[in-house]
PDB file of N, CA and C in Angstrom:
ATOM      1  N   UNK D   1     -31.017   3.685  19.994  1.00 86.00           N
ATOM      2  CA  UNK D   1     -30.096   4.110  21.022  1.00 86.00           C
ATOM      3  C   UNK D   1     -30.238   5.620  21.178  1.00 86.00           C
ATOM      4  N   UNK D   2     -30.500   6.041  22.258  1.00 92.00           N
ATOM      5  CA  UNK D   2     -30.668   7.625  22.766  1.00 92.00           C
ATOM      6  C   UNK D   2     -29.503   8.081  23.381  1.00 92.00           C
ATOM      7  N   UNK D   3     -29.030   9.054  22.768  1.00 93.00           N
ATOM      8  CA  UNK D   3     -27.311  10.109  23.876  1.00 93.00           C
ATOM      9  C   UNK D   3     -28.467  11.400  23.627  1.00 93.00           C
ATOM     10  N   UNK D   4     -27.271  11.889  24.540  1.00 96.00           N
ATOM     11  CA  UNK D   4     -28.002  13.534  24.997  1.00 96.00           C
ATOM     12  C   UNK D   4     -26.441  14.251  24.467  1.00 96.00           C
ATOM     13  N   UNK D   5     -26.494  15.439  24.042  1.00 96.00           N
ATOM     14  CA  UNK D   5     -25.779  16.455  23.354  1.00 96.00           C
ATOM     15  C   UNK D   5     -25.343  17.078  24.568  1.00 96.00           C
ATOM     16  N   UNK D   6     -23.672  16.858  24.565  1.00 96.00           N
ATOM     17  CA  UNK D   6     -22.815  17.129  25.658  1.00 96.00           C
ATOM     18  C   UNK D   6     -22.121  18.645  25.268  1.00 96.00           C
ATOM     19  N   UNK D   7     -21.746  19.508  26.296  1.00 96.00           N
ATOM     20  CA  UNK D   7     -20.460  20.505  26.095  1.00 96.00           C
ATOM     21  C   UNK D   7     -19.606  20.162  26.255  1.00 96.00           C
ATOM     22  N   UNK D   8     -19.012  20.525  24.882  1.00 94.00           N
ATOM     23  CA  UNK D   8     -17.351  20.306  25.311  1.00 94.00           C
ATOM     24  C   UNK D   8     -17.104  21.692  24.550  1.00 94.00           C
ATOM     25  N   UNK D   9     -16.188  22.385  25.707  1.00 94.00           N
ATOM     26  CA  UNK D   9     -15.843  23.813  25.163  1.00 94.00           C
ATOM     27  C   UNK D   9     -16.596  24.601  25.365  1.00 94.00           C
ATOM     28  N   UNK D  10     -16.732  25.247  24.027  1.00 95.00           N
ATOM     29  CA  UNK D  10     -17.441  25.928  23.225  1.00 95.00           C
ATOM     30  C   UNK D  10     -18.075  25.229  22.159  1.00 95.00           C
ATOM     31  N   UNK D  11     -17.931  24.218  21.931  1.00 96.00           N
ATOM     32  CA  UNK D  11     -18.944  23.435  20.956  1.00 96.00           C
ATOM     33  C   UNK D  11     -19.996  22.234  21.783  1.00 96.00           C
ATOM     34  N   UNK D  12     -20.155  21.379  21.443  1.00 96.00           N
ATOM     35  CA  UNK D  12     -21.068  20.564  21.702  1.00 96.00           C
ATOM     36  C   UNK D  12     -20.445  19.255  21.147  1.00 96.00           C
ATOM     37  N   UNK D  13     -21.332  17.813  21.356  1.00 95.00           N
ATOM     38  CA  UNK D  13     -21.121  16.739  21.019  1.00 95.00           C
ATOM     39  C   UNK D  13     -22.061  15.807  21.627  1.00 95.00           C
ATOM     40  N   UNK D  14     -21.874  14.672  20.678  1.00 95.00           N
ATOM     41  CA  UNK D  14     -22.512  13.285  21.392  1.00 95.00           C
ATOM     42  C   UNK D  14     -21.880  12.155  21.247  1.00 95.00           C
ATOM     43  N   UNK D  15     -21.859  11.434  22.550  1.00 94.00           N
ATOM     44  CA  UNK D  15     -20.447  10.575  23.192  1.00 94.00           C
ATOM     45  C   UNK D  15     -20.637   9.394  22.006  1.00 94.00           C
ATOM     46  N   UNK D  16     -20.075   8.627  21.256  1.00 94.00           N
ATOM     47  CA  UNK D  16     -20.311   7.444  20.599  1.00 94.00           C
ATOM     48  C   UNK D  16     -20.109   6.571  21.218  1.00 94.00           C
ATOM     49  N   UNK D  17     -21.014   5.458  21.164  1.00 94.00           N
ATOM     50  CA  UNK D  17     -20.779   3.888  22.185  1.00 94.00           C
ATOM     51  C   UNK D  17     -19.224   3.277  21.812  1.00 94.00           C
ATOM     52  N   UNK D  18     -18.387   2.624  22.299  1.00 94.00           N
ATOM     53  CA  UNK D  18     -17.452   1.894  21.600  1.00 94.00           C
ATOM     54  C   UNK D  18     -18.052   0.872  21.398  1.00 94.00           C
ATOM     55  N   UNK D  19     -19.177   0.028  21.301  1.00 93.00           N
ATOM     56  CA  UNK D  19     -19.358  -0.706  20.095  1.00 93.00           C
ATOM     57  C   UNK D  19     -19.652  -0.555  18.823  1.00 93.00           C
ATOM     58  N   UNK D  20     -20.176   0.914  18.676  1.00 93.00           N
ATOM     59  CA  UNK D  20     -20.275   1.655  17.103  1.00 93.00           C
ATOM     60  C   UNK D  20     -18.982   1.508  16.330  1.00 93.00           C
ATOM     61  N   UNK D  21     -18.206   2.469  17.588  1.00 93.00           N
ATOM     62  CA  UNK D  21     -16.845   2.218  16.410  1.00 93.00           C
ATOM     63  C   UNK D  21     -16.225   1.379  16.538  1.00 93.00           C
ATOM     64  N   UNK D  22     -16.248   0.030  17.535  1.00 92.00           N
ATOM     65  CA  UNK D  22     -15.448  -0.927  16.919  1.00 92.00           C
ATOM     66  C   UNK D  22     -16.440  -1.805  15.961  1.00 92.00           C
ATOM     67  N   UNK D  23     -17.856  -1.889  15.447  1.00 91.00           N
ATOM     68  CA  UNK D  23     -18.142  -2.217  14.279  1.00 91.00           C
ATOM     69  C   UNK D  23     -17.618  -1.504  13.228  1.00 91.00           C
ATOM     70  N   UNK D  24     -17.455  -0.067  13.221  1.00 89.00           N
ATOM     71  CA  UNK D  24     -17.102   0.479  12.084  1.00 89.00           C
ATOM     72  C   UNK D  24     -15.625   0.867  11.629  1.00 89.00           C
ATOM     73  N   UNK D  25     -14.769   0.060  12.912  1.00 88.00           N
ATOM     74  CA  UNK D  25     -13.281   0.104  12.936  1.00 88.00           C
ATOM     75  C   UNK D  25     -13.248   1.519  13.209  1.00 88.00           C
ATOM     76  N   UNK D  26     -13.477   2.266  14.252  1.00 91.00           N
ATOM     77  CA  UNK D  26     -12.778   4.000  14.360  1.00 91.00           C
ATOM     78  C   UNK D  26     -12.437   4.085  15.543  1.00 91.00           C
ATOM     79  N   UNK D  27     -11.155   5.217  15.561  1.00 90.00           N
ATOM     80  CA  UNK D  27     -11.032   5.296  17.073  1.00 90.00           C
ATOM     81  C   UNK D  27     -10.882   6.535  17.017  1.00 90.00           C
ATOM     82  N   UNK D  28     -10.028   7.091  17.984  1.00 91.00           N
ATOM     83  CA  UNK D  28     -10.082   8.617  18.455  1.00 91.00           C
ATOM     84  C   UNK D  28      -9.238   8.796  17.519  1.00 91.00           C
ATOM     85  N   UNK D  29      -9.634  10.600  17.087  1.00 90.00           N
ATOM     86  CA  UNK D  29      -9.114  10.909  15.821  1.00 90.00           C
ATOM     87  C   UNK D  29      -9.271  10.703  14.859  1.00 90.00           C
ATOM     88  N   UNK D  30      -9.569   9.636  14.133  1.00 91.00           N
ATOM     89  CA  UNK D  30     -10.148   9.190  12.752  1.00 91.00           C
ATOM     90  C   UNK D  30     -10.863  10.048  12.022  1.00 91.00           C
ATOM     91  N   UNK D  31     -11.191  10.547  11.362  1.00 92.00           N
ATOM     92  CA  UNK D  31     -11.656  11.383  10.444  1.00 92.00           C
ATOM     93  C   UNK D  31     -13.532  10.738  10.102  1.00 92.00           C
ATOM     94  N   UNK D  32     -13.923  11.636   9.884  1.00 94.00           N
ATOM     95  CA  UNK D  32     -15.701  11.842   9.759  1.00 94.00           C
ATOM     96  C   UNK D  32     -15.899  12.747   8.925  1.00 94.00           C
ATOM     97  N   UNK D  33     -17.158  12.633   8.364  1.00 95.00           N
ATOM     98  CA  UNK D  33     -17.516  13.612   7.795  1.00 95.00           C
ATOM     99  C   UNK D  33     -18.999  13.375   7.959  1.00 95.00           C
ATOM    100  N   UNK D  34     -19.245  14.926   8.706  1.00 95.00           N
ATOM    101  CA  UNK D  34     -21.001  14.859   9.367  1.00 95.00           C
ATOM    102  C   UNK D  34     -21.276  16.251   8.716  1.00 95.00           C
ATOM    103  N   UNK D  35     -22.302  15.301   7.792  1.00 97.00           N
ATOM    104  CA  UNK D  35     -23.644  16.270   7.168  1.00 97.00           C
ATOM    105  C   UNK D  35     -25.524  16.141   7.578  1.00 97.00           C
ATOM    106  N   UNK D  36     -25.806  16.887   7.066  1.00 96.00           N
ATOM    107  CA  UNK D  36     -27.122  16.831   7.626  1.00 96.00           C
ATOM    108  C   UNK D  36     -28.448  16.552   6.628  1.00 96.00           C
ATOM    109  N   UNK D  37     -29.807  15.569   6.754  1.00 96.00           N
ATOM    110  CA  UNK D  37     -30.274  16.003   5.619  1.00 96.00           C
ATOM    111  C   UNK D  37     -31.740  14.904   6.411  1.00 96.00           C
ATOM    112  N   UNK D  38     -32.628  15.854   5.653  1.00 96.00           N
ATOM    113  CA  UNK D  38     -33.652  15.450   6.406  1.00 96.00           C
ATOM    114  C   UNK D  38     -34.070  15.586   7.913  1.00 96.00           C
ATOM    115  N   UNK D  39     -33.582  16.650   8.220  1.00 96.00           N
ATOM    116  CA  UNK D  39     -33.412  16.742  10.321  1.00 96.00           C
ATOM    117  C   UNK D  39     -32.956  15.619  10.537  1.00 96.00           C
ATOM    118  N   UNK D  40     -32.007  15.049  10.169  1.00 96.00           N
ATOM    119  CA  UNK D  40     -30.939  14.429  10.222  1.00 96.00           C
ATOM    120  C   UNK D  40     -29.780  14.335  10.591  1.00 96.00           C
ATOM    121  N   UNK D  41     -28.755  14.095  11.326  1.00 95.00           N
ATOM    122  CA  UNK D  41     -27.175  14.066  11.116  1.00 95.00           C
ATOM    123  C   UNK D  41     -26.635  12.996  10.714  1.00 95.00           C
ATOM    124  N   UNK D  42     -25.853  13.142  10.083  1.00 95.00           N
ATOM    125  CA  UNK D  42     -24.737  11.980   9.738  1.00 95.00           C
ATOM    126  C   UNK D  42     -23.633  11.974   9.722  1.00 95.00           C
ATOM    127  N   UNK D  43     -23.246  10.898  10.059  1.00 94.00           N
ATOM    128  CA  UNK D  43     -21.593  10.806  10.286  1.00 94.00           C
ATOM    129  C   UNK D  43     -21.071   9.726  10.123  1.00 94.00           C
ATOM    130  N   UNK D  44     -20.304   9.455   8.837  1.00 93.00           N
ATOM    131  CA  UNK D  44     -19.542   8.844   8.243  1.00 93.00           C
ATOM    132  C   UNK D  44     -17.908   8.612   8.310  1.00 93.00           C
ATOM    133  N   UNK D  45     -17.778   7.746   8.309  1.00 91.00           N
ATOM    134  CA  UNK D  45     -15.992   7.264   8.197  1.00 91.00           C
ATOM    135  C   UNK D  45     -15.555   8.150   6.479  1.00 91.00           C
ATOM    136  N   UNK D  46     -14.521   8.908   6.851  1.00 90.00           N
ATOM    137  CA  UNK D  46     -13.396   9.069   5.592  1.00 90.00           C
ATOM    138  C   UNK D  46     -12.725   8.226   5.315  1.00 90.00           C
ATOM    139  N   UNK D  47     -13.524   7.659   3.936  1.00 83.00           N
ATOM    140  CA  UNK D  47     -12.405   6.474   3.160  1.00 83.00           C
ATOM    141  C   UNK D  47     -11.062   6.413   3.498  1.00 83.00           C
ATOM    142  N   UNK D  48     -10.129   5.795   3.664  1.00 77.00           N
ATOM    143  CA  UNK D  48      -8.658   5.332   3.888  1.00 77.00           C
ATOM    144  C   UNK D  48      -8.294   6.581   2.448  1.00 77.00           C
ATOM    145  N   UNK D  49      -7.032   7.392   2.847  1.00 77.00           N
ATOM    146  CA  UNK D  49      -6.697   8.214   2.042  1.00 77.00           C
ATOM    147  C   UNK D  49      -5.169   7.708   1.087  1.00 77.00           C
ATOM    148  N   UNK D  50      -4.818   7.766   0.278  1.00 79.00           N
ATOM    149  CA  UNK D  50      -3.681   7.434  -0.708  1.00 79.00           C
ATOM    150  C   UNK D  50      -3.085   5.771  -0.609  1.00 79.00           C
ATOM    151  N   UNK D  51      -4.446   5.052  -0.234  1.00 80.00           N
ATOM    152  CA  UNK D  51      -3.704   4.055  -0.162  1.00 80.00           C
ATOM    153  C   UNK D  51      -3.025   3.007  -1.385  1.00 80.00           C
ATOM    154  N   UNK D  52      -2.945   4.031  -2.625  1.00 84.00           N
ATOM    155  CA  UNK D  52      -2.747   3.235  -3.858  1.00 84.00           C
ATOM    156  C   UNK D  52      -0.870   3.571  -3.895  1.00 84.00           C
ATOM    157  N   UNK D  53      -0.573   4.405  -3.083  1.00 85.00           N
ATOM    158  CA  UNK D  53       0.645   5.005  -2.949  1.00 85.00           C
ATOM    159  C   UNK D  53       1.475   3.694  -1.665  1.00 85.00           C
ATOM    160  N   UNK D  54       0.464   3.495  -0.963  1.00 84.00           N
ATOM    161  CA  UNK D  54       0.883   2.776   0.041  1.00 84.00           C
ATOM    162  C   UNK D  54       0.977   1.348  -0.249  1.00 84.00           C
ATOM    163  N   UNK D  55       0.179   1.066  -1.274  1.00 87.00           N
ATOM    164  CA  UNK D  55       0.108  -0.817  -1.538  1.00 87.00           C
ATOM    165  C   UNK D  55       1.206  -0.902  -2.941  1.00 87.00           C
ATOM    166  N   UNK D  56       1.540   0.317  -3.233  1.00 89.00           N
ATOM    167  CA  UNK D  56       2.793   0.474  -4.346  1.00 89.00           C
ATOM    168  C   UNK D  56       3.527   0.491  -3.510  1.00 89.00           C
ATOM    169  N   UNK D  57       4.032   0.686  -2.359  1.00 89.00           N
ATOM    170  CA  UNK D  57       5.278   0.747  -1.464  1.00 89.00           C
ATOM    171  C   UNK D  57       5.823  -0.592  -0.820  1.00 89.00           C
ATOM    172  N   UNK D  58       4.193  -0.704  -0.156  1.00 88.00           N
ATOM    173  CA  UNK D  58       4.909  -2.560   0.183  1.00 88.00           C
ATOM    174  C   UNK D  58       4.821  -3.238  -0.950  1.00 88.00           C
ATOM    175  N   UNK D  59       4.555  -3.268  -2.071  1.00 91.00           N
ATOM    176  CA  UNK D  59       5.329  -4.085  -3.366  1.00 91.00           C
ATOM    177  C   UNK D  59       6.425  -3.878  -3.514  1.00 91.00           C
ATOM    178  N   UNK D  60       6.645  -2.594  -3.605  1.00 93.00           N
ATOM    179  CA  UNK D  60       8.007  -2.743  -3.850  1.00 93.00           C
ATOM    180  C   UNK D  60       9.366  -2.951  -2.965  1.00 93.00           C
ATOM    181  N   UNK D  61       8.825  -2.901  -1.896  1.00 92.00           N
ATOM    182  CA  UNK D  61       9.497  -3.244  -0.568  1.00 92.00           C
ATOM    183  C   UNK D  61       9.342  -4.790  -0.720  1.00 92.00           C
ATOM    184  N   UNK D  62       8.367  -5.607  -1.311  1.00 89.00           N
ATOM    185  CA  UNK D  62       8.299  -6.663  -0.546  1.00 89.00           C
ATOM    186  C   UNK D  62       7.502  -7.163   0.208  1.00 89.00           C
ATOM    187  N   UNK D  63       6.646  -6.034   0.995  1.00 87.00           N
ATOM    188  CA  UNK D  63       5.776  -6.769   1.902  1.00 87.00           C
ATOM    189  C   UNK D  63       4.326  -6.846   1.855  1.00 87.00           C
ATOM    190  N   UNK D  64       3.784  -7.691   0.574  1.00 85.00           N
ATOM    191  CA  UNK D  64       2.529  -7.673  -0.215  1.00 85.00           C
ATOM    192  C   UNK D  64       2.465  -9.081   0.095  1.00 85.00           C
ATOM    193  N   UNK D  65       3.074  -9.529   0.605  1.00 84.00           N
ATOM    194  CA  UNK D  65       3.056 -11.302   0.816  1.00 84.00           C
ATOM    195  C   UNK D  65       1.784 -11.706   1.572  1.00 84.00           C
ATOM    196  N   UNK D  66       1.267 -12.811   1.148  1.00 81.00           N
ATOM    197  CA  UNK D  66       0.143 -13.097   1.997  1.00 81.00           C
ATOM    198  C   UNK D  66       0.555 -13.641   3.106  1.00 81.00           C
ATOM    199  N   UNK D  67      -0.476 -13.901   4.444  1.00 79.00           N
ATOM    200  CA  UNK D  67       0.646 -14.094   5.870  1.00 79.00           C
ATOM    201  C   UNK D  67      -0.449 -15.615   5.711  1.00 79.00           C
ATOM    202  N   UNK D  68      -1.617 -15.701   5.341  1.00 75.00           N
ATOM    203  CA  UNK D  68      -1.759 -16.996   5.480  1.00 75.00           C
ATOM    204  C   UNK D  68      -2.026 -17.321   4.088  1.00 75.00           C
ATOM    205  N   UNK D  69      -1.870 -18.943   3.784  1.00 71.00           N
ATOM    206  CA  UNK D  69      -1.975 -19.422   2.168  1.00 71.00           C
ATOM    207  C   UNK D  69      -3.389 -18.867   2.169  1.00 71.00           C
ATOM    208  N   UNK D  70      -3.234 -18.999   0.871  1.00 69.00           N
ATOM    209  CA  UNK D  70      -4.959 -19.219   0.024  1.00 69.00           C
ATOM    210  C   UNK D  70      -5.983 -20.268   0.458  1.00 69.00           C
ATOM    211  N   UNK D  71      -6.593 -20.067   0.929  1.00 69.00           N
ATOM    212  CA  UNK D  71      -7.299 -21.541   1.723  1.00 69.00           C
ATOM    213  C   UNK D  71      -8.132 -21.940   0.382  1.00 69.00           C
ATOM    214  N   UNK D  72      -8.139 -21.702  -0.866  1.00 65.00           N
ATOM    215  CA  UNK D  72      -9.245 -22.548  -1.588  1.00 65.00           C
ATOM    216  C   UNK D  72      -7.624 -23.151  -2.433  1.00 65.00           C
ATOM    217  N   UNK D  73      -6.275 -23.168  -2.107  1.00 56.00           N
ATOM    218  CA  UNK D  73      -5.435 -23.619  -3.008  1.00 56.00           C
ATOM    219  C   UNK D  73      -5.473 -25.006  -3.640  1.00 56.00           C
ATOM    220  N   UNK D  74      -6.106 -25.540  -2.055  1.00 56.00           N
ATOM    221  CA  UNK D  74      -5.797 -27.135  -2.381  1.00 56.00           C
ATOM    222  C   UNK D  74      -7.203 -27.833  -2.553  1.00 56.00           C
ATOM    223  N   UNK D  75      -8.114 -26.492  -2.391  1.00 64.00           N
ATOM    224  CA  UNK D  75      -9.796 -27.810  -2.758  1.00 64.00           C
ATOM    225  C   UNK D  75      -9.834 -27.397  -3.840  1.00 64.00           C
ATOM    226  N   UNK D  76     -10.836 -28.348  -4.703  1.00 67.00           N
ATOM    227  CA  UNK D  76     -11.300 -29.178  -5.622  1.00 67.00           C
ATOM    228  C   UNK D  76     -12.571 -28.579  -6.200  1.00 67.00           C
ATOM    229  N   UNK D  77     -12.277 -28.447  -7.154  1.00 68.00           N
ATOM    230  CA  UNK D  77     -13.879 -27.772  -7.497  1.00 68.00           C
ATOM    231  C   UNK D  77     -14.447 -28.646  -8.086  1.00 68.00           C
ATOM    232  N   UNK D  78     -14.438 -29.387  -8.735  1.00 70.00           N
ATOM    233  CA  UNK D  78     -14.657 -30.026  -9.243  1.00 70.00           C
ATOM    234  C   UNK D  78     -16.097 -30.593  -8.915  1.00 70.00           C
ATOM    235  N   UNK D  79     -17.693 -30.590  -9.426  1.00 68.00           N
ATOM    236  CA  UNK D  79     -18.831 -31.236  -8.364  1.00 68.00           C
ATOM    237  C   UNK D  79     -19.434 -29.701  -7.986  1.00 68.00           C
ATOM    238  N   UNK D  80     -19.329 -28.753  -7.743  1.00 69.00           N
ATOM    239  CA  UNK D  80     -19.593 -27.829  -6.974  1.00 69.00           C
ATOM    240  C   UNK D  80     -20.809 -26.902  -8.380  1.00 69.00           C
ATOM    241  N   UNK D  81     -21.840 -26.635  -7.677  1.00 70.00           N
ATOM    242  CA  UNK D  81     -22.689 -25.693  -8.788  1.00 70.00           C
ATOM    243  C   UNK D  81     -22.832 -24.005  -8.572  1.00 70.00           C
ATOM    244  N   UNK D  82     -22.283 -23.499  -9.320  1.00 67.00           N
ATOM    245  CA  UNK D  82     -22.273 -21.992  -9.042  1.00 67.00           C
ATOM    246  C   UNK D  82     -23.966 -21.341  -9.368  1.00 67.00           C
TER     247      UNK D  82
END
C-alpha cells in the first residue's frame, strides 16, 4: 500500500486507511509510538495503560461477570486427543 506524506501545519503526516486501524482496533487519538530503524518507520499501538487497576475495580464493583456462559461448560471431553 503506497500514501504520500501530507502537511498538516507545520509538521507532516501520512493518512492511515481505516481498515488498518480497525484491524488493529485504533481510532483518533489513541496513542502510538513511531520509531525508526532500518530507513524504516514504525508505528505501533501503546499497550492499554493501568489496566490491572481497572480489572481490580470491576471486581470489586462487581462487574467481572461473564456476559456469555463458558461455551466448553457443558461438552464432554471425554474421546478428544490433545
Amino acid at each position: 500500500m503506497e500514501r504520500n506524506i501530507v502537511q498538516i501545519g507545520n509538521s507532516m503526516g501520512v493518512i492511515l486507511p481505516a481498515s488498518i486501524l480497525r484491524r488493529l482496533n485504533l481510532s483518533a487519538k489513541d496513542p502510538v509510538t513511531i520509531t525508526h530503524r532500518n530507513n524504516s518507520i514504525i508505528i505501533k499501538p501503546v499497550p492499554r495503560r493501568n489496566w490491572e487497576a481497572a480489572a481490580s475495580q470491576m471486581h470489586a464493583a462487581g462487574d467481572d461477570n461473564l456476559i456469555m456462559p463458558d461455551i466448553l461448560e457443558d461438552e464432554k471431553m471425554e474421546g478428544l486427543e490433545w
